[in-house]
XYZ file of C-alpha atoms in Angstrom:
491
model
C 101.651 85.430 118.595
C 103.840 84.684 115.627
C 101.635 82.307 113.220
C 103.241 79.375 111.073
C 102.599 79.689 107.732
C 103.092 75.860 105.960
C 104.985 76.392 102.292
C 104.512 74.395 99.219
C 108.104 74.743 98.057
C 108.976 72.321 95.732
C 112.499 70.927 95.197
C 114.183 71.830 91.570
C 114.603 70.405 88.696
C 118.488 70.186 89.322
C 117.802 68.824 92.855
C 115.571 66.231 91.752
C 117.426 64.684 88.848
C 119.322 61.101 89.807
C 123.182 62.403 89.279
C 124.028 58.596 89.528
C 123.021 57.998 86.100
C 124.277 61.580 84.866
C 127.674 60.141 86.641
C 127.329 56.599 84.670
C 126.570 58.737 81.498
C 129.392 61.443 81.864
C 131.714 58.364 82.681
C 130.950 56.342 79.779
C 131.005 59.713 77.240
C 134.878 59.811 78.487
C 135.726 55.848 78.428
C 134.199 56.229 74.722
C 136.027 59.208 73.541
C 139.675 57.585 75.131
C 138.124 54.740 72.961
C 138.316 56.701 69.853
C 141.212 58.471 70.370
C 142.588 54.863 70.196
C 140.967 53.425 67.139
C 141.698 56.401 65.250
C 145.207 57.458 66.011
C 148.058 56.521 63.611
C 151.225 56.692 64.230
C 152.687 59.915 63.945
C 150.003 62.059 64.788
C 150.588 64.696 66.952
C 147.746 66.494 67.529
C 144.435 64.329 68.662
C 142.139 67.502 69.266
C 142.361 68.119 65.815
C 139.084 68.657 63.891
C 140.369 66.909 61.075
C 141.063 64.100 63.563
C 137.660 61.354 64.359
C 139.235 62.061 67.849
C 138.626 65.819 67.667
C 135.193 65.396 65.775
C 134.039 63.206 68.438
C 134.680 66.269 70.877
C 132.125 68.037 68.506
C 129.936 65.452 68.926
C 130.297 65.276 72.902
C 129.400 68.717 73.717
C 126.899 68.850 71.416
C 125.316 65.984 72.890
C 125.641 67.631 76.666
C 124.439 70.500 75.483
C 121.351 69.110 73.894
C 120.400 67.194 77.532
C 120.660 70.009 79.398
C 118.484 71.718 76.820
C 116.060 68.819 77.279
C 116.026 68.825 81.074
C 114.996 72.538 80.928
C 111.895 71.269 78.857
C 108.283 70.870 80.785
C 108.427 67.191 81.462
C 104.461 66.865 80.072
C 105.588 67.854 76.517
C 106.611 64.368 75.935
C 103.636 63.130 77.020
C 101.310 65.497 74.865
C 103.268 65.053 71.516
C 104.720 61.876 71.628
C 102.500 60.675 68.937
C 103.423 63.912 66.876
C 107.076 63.027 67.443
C 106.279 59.459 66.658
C 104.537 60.641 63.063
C 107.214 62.607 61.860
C 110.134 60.254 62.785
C 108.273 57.417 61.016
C 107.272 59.638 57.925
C 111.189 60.549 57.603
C 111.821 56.746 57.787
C 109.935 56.052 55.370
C 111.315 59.149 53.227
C 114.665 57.536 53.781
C 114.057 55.248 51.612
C 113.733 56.681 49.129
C 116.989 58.093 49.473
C 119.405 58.531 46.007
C 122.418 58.366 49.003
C 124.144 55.371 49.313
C 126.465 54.428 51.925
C 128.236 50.777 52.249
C 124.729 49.261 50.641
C 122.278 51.677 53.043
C 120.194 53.920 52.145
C 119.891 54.808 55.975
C 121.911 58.108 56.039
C 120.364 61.559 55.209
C 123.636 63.502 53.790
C 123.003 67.675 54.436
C 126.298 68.975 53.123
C 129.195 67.212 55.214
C 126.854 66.420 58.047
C 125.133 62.743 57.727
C 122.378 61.404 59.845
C 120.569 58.620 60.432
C 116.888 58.523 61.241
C 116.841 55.151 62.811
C 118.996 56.673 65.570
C 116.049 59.149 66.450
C 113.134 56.876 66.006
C 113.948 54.669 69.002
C 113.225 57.419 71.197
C 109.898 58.331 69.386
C 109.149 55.436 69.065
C 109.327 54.560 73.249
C 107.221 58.065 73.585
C 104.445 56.502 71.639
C 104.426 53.476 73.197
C 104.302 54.269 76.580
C 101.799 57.246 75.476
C 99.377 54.443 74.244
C 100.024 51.872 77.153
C 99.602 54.992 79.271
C 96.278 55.214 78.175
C 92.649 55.156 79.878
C 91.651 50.919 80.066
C 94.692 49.591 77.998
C 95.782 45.769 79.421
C 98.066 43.789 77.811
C 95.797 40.535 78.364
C 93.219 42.280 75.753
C 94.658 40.971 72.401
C 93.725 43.880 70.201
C 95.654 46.086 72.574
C 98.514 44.098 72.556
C 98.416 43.601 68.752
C 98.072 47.539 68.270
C 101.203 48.101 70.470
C 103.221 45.508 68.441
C 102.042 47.834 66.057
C 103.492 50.528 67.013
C 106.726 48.701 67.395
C 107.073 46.910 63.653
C 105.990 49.968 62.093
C 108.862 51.773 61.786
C 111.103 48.473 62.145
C 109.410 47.806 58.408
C 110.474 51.350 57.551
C 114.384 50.635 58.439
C 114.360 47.391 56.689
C 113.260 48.673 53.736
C 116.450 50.889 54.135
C 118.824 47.573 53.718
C 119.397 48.263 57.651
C 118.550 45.004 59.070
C 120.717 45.404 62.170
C 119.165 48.737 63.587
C 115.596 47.134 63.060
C 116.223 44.302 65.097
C 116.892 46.557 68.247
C 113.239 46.968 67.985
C 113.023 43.600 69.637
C 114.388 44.971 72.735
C 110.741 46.487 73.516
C 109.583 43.003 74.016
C 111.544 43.341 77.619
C 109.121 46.231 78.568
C 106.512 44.160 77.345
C 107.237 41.584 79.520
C 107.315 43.794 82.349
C 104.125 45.067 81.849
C 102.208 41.702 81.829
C 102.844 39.724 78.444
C 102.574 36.106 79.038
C 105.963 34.562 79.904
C 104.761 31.679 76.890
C 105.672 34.686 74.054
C 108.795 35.369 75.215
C 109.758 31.500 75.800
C 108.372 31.237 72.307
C 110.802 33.795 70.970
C 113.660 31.951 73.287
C 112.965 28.857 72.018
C 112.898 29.543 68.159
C 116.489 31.125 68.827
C 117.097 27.594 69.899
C 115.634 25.386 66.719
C 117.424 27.960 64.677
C 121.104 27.203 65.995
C 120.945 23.471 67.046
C 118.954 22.585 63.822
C 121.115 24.390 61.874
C 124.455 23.898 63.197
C 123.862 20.293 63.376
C 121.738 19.513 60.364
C 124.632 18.089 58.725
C 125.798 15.562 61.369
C 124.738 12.002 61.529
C 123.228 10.721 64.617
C 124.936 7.735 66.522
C 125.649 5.919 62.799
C 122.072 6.194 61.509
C 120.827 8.247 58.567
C 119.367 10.437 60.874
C 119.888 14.640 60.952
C 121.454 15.382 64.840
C 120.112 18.535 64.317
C 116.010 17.705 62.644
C 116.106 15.161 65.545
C 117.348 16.969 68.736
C 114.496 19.694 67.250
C 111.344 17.890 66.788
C 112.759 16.070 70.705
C 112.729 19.693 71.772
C 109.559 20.691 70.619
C 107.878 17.766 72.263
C 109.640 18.342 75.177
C 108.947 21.838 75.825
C 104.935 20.728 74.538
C 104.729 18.577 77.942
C 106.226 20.685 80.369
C 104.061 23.168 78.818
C 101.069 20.540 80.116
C 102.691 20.710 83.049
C 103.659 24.425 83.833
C 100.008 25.927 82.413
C 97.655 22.935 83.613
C 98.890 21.876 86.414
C 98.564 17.981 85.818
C 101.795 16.637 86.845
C 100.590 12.932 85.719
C 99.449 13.494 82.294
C 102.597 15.320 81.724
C 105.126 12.887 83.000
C 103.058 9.938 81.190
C 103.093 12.078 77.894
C 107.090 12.618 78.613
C 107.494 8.473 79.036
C 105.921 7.865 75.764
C 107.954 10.359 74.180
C 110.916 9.134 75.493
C 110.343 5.672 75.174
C 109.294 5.541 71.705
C 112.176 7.683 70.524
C 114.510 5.447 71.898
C 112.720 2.338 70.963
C 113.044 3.058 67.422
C 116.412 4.824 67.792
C 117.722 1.369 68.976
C 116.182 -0.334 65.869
C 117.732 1.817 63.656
C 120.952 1.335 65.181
C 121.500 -2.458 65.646
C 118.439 -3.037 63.079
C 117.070 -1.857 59.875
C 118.937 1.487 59.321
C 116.419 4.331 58.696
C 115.772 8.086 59.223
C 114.370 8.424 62.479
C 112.694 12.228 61.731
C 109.667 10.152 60.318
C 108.997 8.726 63.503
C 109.462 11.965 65.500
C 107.280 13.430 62.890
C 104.647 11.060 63.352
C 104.974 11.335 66.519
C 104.492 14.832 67.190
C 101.737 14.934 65.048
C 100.014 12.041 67.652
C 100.970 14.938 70.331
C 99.606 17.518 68.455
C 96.386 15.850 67.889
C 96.028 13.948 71.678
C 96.789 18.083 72.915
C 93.244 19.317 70.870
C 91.374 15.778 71.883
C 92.026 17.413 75.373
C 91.152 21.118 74.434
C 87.768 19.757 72.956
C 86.786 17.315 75.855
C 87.903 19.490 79.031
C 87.214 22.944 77.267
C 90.155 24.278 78.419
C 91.897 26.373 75.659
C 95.282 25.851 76.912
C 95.643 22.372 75.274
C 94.675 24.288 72.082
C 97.598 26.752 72.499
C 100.060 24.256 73.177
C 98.948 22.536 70.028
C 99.357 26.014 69.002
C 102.723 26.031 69.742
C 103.667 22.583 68.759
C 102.634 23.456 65.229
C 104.409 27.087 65.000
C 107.441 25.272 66.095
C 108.065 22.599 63.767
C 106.603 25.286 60.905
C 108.787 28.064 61.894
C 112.260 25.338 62.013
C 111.389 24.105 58.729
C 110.576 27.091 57.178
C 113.908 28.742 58.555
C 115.890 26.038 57.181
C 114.090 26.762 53.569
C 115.339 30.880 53.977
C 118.670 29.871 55.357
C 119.632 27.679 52.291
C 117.086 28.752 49.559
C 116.295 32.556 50.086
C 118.879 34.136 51.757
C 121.867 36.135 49.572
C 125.310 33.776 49.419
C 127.057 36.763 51.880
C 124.299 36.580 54.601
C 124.193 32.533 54.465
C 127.821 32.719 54.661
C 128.102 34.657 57.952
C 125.114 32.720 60.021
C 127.444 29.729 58.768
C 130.339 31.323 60.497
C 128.886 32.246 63.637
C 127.744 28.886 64.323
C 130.966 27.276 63.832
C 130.108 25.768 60.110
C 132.617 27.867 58.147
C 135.801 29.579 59.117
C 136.663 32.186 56.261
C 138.733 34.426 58.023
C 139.456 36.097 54.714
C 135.942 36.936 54.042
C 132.968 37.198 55.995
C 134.598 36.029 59.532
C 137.798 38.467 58.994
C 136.539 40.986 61.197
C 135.328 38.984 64.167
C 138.717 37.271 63.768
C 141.155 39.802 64.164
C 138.886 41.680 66.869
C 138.927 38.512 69.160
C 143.120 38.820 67.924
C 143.216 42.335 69.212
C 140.875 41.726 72.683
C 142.824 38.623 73.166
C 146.484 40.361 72.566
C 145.432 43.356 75.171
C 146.294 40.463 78.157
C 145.333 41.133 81.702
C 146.218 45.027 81.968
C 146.400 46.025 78.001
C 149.042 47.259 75.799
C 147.836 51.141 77.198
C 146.585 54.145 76.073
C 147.713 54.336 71.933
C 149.771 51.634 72.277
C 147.462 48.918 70.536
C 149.225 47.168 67.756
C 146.156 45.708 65.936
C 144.200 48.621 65.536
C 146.682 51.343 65.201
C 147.635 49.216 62.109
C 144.128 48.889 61.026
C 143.663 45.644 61.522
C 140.174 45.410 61.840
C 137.953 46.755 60.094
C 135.045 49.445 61.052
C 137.267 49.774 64.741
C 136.134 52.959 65.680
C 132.550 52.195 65.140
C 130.824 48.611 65.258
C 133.899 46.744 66.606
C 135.316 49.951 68.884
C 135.269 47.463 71.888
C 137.784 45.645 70.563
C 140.000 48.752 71.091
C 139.211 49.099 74.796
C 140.195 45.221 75.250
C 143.708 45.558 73.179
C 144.389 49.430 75.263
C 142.749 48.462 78.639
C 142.740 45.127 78.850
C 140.705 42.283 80.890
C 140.248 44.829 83.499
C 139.454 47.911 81.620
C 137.260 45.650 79.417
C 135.361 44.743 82.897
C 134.987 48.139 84.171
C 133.287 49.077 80.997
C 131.327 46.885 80.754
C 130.081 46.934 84.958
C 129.182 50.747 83.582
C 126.390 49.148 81.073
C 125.238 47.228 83.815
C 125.239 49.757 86.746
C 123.431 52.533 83.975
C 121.021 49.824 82.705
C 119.880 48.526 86.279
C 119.853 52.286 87.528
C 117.561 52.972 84.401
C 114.714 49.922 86.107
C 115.588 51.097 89.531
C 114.608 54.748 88.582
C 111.805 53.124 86.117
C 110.166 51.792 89.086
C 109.855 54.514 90.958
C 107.909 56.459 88.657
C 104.210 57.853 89.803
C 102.892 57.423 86.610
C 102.709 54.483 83.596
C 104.157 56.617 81.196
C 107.198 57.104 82.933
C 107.732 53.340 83.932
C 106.906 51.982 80.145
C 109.359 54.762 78.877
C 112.217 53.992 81.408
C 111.967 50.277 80.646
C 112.199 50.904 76.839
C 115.316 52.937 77.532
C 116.647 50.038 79.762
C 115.456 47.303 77.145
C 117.400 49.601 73.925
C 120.922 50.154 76.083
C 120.495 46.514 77.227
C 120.005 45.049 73.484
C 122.788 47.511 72.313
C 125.561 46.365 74.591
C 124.381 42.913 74.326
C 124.608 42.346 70.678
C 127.571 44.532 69.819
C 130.155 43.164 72.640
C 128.744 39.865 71.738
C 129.390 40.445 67.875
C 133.065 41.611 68.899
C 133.819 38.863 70.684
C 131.943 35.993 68.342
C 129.227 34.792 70.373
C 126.307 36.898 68.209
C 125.709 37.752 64.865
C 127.517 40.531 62.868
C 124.634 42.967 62.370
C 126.146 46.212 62.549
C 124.678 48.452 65.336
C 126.398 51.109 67.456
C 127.851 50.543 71.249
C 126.320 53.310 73.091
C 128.664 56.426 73.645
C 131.855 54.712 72.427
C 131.170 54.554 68.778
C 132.121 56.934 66.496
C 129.270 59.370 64.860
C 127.073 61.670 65.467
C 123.365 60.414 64.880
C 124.316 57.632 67.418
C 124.879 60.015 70.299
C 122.563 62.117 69.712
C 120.045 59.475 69.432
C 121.209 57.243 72.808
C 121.886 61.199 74.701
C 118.135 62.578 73.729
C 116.608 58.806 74.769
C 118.569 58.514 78.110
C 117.578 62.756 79.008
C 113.806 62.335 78.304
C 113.940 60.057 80.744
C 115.682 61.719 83.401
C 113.328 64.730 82.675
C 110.339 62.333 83.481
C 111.814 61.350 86.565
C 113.364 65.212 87.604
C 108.975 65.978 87.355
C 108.100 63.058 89.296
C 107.654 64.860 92.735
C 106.655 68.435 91.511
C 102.955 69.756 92.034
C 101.010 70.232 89.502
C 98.323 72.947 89.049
């Protein structure tokens, strides 16, 4: 009698990658090359595969970067795990190296110049820096409600964020941020990241509207509609994390009341600045929230006090570094992205003539080389930090859309394939790849277009350069080398 014999074959590493996000990622390599090709061409040019063309060096740069993901895919998937923190050392030590560096380029010190070829660190240490920070969540009894675990893997984080600030690269530390995302996903209190919402908020209305008088009193619009924010957002705190509906809506009717009681005064009155009152009372707020946190023993009342306090510190204290610390250039360009100054000679000419060029590509766009603005150079830095503007003057409202569904099919791929991971490690690290791509196209269409600040960071696979493909190519493989290993056997 014939026996069955029961095999252990496992499927290959080729079978088991996703191909939908090697399809998003082979996509988006040839939307950003077309991209290229159209910031960089000049009339008159005949020959765009040209080495001495950006268009030509880009193709460098693309099959370079393919050929370094396949080279990464036939890696053992456990060697990220086992030296991510030796990865992690060595990227941070050559930040902080960096900075040291006698190279300047456009006011960085950022850029590691070997002959012709340039890098930049920062581009590589978002990767490590994901390895070691899913290594460490990863590990045997971490929880992100224990403090001093949470505070270590901030740690991790801001380290080498200090290191590329201390390069004069403020932009590419901020991307750092995006990790907060994963953090979020992995249990950090909903409260930090509303914090982190919320100061985004005092920033821009206090700022934007410090200047304004409200309703014909000599009261700041924007000190006023702050300190009525932070009260607000103190009750429904009450109300969200306590759970007592009637103490919160009878702290919100005092609020309200008062505010408007002396508001009225002021207008039809005795004219006065109303930002005493709503300083008074908040501190009344402040001080009724730790009377409760004393009497019920419920530390909750303390952290909204908590809050209260950080709030009205942190808006005061960013109004003192806006107008006090800050260099004349960067005070000039916060004032230009909220609406306070126009100089579209100086610090707002490049978000000008980008939103000239997206808005002169129309429905369909002007086609492939056939952009006016950038072909005549226009606007500055096109083919790296404002290269979107090319696809909206070439492709259009349409093309424009279709690149930027890609970002959003690769980045909600990335949290599908996140999910499905057998292991922590692999989840933390696919959400810190989602979180970095997510930040990236966030910020940088946003800065073309005028809706964020100008802070000078790549869009993934369209920009021009080396160091950033490399970088976003060996961040977006590990992962997909994590997930190829996901159903294999180990011995």
């Amino acid at each position: 009698m014939a026996k069955n014999y029961k095999t252990n074959k496992q499927p290959g590493i080729i079978r088991s990658l996703d191909w939908w996000t090697i399809g998003i990622y082979l996509s988006l390599l040839i939307f950003g090359w077309l991209s290229v090709c159209g910031a960089s061409y000049t009339y008159g040019d005949t020959d765009i595969f040209s080495l001495s063309s950006r268009s030509g060096m880009q193709i460098i740069w693309i099959g370079t970067s393919i050929c370094l993901g396949f080279v990464l895919l036939m890696m053992d998937d456990r060697l990220y795990d086992t030296f991510a923190y030796v990865i992690y050392g060595l990227l941070v030590l050559l930040l902080f190296l960096t900075i040291f560096n006698p190279h300047s380029i456009k006011g960085s010190r950022s850029w590691i110049v070997l002959g012709p070829i340039r890098l930049q660190p920062a581009e590589f240490a978002k990767f490590a820096t994901a390895l070691a920070i899913s290594k460490f969540m990863s590990s045997y009894g971490f929880t992100m409600s224990n403090w001093k675990h949470f505070a270590a893997a901030c740690g991790i984080v801001v380290l080498p964020m200090l290191c590329i600030i201390g390069q004069s690269e403020t932009g590419s530390a901020l991307v750092y941020l995006s990790f907060f995302l994963m953090f979020y996903r992995e249990g950090m209190p909903g409260s930090i990241l509303f914090t982190g919402i919320a100061m985004i908020v005092y920033f821009v209305v206090g700022i934007k509207y410090e200047s304004v008088m409200l309703w014909g009193t000599p009261t700041s619009s924007g000190k006023f509609f702050v300190l009525l924010l932070v009260q607000i957002f103190s009750t429904g705190m009450v109300w969200v994390y306590m759970r007592d509906n009637g103490k919160a809506f009878k702290m919100l009717m005092v609020i309200l009341g008062t505010t408007l009681g002396f508001l009225l005064f002021s207008k039809f009155v005795i004219p006065f600045d109303i930002v005493w009152v709503q300083l008074i009372v908040s501190a009344l707020l402040i001080a009724y929230l730790i009377f409760n946190s004393m009497t019920t023993r419920f530390p909750n009342y303390l952290y909204i006090a908590l809050f209260s306090i950080g709030s009205i510190a942190f808006f005061y204290s960013a109004d003192y570094v806006l107008n006090d610390v800050m260099q004349p250039h960067q005070r000039v360009r916060i004032n230009v992205l909220l609406g306070l100054e126009e100089d579209l000679a100086g610090a707002g000419y490049n978000v000008h003539q980008s939103e000239i060029a997206i808005g002169s590509g129309g429905l369909q766009g002007k086609g492939f080389l056939n952009g006016t603005q950038t072909k005549l150079n226009f606007v500055p830095e096109q083919d790296t930090d404002f290269i979107f503007c090319t696809v909206g003057e070439e492709e259009g409202f349409l093309g424009s859309a279709a690149v930027l569904f890609l970002f959003l099919a690769l980045v909600l791929r990335l949290m599908h394939v996140a999910e499905r991971q057998p292991f922590k490690f692999g989840r933390v690290y696919g959400y810190c790849v989602a979180g970095i791509f997510l930040f990236h196209v966030f910020i940088n269409v946003g800065m073309v277009l005028g809706l964020t600040p100008v802070i000078g960071i790549p869009l993934p696979f369209f920009s021009y350069g080396g160091s950033s493909l490399w970088g976003f190519t060996i961040l977006l493989f590990i992962f997909l080398r994590i997930d190829a290993g996901r159903n294999l056997i180990r011995q």
